[in-house]
Short mmCIF file of C-alpha atoms in Angstrom, two decimals:
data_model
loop_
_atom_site.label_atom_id
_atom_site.label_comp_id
_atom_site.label_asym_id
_atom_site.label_seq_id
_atom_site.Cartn_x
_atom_site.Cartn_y
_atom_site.Cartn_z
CA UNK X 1 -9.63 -9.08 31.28
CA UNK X 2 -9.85 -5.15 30.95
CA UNK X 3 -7.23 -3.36 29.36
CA UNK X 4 -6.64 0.24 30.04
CA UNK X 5 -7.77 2.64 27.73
CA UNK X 6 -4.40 3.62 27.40
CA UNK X 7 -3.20 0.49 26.62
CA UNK X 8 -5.29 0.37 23.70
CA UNK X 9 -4.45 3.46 22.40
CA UNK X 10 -0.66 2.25 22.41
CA UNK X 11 -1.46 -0.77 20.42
CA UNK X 12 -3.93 1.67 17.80
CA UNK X 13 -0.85 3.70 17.62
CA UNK X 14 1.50 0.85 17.14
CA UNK X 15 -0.67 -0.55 14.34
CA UNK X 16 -1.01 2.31 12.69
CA UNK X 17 2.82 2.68 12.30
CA UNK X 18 3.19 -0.48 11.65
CA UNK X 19 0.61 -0.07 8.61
CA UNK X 20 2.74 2.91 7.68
CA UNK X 21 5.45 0.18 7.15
CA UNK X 22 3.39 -1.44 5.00
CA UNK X 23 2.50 1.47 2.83
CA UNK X 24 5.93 2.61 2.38
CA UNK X 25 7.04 -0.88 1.07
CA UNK X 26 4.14 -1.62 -1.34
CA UNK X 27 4.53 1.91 -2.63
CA UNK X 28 8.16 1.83 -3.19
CA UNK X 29 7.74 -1.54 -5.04
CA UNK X 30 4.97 -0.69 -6.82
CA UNK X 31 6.88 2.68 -8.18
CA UNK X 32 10.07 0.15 -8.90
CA UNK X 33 7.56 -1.86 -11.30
CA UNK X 34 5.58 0.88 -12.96
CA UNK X 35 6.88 1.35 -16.54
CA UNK X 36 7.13 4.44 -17.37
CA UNK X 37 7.58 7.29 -20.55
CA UNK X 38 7.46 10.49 -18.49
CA UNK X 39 6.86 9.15 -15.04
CA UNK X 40 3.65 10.78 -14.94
CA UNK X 41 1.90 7.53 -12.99
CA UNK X 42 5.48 5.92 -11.31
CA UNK X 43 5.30 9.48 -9.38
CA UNK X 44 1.99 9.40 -8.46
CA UNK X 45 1.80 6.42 -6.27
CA UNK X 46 1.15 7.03 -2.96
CA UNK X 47 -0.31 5.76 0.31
CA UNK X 48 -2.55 7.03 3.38
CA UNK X 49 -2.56 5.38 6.69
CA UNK X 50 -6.21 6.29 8.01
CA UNK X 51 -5.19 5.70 12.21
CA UNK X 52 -8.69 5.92 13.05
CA UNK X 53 -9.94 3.37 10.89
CA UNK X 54 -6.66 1.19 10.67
CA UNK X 55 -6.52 1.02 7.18
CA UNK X 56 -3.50 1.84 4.54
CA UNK X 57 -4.41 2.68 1.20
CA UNK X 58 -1.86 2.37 -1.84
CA UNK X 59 -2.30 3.44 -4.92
CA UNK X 60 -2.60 6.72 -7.67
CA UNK X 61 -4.85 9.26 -8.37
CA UNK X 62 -3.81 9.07 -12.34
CA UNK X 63 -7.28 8.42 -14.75
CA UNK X 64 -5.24 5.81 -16.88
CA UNK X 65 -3.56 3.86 -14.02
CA UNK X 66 -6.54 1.35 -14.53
CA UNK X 67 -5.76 0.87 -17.82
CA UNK X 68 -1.98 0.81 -16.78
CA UNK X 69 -2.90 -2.36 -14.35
CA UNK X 70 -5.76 -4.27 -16.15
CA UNK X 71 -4.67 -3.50 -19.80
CA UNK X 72 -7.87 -2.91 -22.21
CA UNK X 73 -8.71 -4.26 -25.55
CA UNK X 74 -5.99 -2.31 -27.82
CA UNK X 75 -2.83 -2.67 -24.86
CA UNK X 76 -1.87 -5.60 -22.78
CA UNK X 77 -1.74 -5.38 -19.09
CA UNK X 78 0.69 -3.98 -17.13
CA UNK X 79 0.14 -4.65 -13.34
CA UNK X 80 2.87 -2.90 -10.92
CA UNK X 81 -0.22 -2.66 -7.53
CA UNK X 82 -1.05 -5.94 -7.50
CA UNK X 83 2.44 -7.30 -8.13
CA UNK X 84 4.00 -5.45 -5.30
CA UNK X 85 1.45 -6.12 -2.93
CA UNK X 86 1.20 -9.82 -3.96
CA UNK X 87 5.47 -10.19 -3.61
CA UNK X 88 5.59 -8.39 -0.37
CA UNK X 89 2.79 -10.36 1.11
CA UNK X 90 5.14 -12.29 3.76
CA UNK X 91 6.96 -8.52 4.43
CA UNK X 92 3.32 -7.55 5.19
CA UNK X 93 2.44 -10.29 7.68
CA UNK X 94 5.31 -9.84 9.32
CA UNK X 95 5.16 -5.96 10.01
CA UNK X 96 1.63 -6.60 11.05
CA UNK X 97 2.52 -8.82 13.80
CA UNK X 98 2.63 -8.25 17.28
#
């Protein structure tokens, strides 16, 4: 079977919105579990869609988020990426289906 160059373009395109979805919900999740003193990382969560690649990327730019998530020796963990991608994980499948 051929398909249409077009054809695949519409289904690239419909993915990629589709990870948009995705994005949007693990980012507002994520933001709803981030603790937060001055909102400083909560803020800073964000997510690309790369449409060429079909990839979504969520997360923050902040230098301490790491620390944030994984905890370190002196301050217990405080995951809010992992949680929110982990809880939305049926969400997910579903927007991703065709």
């Amino acid at each position: 079977i051929e398909i249409s160059k077009d054809v695949l373009a519409k289904i690239k395109n419909n993915l990629a919105d589709r990870l948009k979805l995705v994005g949007e919900l693990v980012e507002g999740s994520a933001k709803g579990k981030c603790k937060y003193i001055t909102g400083n990382l909560r803020g800073s969560i964000t997510h690309k869609v790369d449409r060429d690649n079909l990839t979504v990327t969520i997360g923050t730019p902040v230098e301490y988020a790491p620390f944030v998530e994984l905890g370190t020796v002196k301050m217990s963990a405080r995951p809010f990426l992992r949680p929110a991608l982990i809880e939305n994980r049926e969400r997910i499948i579903k927007l991703l289906q065709i």
